[in-house]
Structure formats: structure tokens, C-alpha cells
PDB file of C-alpha atoms in Angstrom:
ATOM      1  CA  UNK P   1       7.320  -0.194  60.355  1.00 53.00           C
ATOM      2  CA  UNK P   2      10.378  -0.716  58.156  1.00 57.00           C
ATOM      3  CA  UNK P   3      11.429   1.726  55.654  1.00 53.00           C
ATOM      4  CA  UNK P   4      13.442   1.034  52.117  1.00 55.00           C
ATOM      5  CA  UNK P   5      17.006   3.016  52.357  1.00 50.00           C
ATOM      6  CA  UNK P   6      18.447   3.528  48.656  1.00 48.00           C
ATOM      7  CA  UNK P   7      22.439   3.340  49.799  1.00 44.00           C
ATOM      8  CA  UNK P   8      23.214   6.300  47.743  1.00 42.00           C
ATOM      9  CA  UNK P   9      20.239   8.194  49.272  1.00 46.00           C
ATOM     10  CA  UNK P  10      21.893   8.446  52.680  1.00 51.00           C
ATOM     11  CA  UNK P  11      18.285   8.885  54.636  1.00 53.00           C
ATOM     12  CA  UNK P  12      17.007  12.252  53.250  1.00 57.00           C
ATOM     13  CA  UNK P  13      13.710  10.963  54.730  1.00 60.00           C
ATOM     14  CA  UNK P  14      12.132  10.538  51.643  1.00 67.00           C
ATOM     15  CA  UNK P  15      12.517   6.548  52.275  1.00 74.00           C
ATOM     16  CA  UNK P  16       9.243   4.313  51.016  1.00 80.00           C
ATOM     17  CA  UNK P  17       7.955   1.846  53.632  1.00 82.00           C
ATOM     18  CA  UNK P  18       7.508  -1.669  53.483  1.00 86.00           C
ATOM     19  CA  UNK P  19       4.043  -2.725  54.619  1.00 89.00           C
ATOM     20  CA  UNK P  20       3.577  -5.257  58.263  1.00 89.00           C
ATOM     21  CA  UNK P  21       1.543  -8.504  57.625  1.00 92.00           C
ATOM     22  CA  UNK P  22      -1.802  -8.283  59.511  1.00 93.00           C
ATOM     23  CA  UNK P  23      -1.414 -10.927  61.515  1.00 96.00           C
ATOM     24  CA  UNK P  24       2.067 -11.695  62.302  1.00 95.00           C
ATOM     25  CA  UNK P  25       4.157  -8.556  63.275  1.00 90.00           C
ATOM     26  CA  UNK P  26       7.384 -10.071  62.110  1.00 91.00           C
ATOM     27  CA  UNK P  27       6.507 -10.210  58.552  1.00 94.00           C
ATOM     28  CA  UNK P  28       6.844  -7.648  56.216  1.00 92.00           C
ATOM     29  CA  UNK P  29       6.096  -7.406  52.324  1.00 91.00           C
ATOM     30  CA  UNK P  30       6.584  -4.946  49.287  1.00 91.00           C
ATOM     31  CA  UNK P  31       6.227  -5.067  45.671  1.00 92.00           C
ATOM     32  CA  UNK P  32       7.813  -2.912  43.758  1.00 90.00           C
ATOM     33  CA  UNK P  33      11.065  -1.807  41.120  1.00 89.00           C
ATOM     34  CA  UNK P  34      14.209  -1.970  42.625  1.00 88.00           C
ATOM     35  CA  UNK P  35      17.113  -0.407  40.847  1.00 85.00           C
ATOM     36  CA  UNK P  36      20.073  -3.407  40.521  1.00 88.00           C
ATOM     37  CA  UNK P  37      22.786  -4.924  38.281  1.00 87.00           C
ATOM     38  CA  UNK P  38      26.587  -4.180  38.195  1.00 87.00           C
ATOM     39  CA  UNK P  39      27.840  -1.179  40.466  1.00 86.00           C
ATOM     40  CA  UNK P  40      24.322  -1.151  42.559  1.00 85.00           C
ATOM     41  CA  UNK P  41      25.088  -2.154  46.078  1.00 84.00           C
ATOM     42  CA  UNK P  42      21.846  -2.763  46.737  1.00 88.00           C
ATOM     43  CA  UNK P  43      19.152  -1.841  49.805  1.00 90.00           C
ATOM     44  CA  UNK P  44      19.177  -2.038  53.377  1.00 89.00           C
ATOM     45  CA  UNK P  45      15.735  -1.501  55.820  1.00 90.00           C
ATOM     46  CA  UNK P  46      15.516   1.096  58.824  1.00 86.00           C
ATOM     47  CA  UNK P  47      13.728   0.949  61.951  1.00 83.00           C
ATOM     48  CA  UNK P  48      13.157   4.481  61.882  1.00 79.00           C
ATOM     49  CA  UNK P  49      12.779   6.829  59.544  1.00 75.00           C
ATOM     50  CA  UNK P  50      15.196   9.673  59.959  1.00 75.00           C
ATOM     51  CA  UNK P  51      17.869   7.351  61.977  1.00 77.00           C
ATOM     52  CA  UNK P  52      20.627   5.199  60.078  1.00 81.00           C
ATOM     53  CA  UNK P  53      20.503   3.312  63.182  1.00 87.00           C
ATOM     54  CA  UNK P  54      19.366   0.295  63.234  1.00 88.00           C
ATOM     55  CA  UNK P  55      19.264  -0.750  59.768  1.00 91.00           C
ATOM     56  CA  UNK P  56      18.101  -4.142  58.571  1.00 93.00           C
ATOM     57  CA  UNK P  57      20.255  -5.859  55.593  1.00 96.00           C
ATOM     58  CA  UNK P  58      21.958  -9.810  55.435  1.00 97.00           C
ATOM     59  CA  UNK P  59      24.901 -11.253  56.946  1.00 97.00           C
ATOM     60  CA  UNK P  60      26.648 -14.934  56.068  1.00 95.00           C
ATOM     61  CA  UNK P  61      22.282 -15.434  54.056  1.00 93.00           C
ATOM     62  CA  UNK P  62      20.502 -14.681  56.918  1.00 96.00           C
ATOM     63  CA  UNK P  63      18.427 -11.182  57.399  1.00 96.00           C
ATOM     64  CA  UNK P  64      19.567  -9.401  60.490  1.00 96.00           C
ATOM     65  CA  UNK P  65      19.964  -5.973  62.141  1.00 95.00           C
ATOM     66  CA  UNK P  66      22.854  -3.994  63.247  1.00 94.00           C
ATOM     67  CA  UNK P  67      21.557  -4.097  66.842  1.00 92.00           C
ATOM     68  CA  UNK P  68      22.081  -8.165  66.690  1.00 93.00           C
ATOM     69  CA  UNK P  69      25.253  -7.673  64.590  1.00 94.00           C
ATOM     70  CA  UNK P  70      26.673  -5.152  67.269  1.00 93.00           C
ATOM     71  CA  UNK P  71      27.683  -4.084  63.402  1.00 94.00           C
ATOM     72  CA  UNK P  72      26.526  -3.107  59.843  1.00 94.00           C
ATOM     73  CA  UNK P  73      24.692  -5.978  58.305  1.00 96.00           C
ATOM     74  CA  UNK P  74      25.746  -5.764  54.282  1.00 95.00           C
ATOM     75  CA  UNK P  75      22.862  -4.927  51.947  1.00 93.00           C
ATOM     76  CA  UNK P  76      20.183  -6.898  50.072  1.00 94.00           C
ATOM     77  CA  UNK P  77      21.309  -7.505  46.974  1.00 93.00           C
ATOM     78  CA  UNK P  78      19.412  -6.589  43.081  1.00 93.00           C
ATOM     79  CA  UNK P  79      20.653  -8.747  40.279  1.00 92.00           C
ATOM     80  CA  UNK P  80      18.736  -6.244  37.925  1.00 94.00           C
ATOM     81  CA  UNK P  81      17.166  -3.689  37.412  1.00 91.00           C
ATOM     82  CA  UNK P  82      13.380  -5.067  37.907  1.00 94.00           C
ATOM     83  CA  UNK P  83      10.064  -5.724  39.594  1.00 94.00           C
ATOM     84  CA  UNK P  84      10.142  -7.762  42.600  1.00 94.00           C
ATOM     85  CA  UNK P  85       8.181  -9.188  45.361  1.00 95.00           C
ATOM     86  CA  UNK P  86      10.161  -8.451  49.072  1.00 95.00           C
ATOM     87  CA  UNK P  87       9.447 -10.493  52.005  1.00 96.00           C
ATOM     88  CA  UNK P  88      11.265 -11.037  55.366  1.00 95.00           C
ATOM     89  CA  UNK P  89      10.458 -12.382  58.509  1.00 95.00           C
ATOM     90  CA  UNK P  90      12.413  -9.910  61.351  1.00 93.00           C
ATOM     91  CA  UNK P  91      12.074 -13.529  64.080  1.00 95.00           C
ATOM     92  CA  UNK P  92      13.783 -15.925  61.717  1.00 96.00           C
ATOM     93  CA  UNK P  93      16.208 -14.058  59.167  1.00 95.00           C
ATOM     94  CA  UNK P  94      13.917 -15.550  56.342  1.00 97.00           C
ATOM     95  CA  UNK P  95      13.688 -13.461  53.069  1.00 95.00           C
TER      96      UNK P  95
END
């Protein structure tokens, strides 16, 4: 399970999860508002709920995690303030 981490909530555990495809374990989905636009960093995905460590965000496009990085990835960004529909695949970097 992944779980949404607002970058101004700093993991209070009250983080919503993002829901695993049935069939292939490296997809995940969620639809949903996400708060974006000018001054919103954006979002970033843990691996477990409680832990900062290892979050899920993008680096040079491509999703990846901090334990590939050996670093931070930078966040997803939110152009605005809107619904959206959230996919990544965890085995490719697609989202």
C-alpha cells in the first residue's frame, strides 16, 4: 500500500491511501482533489504509514523512490487546484 503525504502535513498519520490494481501489484490508482497552483509544492507517496522513509515522488520525469535515489525524489506536481485521476506503475516510473 502507498499512502498520499500532503508536504505541509509532515506524516501526522492521517495520510489517505492510494488503492493497488488487482492484478498487477505495481500499479496503483486514486481519484480524487488535490490541492495545487502557485506556492503548492505538491505530493509525494510513502511506503509506510507513520515513516517518512521511503517516500515515492519524480526525479529528471520518471517516478522513483528514495531507496533507488539513495536520496529525496522531488514531489508530484498540481498545476491547480482540481480533480484528478493518479496512476503510477512502482516497476517502470510510469505516471
Amino acid at each position: 500500500m502507498l499512502w498520499f503525504e500532503k508536504l505541509f502535513n509532515h506524516n501526522n498519520n492521517n495520510n489517505t491511501p492510494i488503492f493497488r490494481d488487482g492484478e498487477n501489484d505495481d500499479i496503483y490508482y486514486f481519484d480524487g482533489r488535490f490541492a495545487g497552483g502557485d506556492g503548492v509544492e505538491g505530493f509525494k507517496l510513502l511506503e509506510s504509514l507513520g515513516n517518512w522513509q521511503p517516500q515515492w515522488g519524480i526525479n529528471d520525469g520518471i517516478a522513483t523512490s528514495s531507496a533507488i535515489l539513495d536520496d529525496d525524489p522531488q514531489a508530484f506536481p498540481v498545476a491547480d487546484d482540481a480533480y484528478y485521476s493518479f496512476t503510477i506503475n512502482v516497476a517502470d516510473g510510469t505516471y
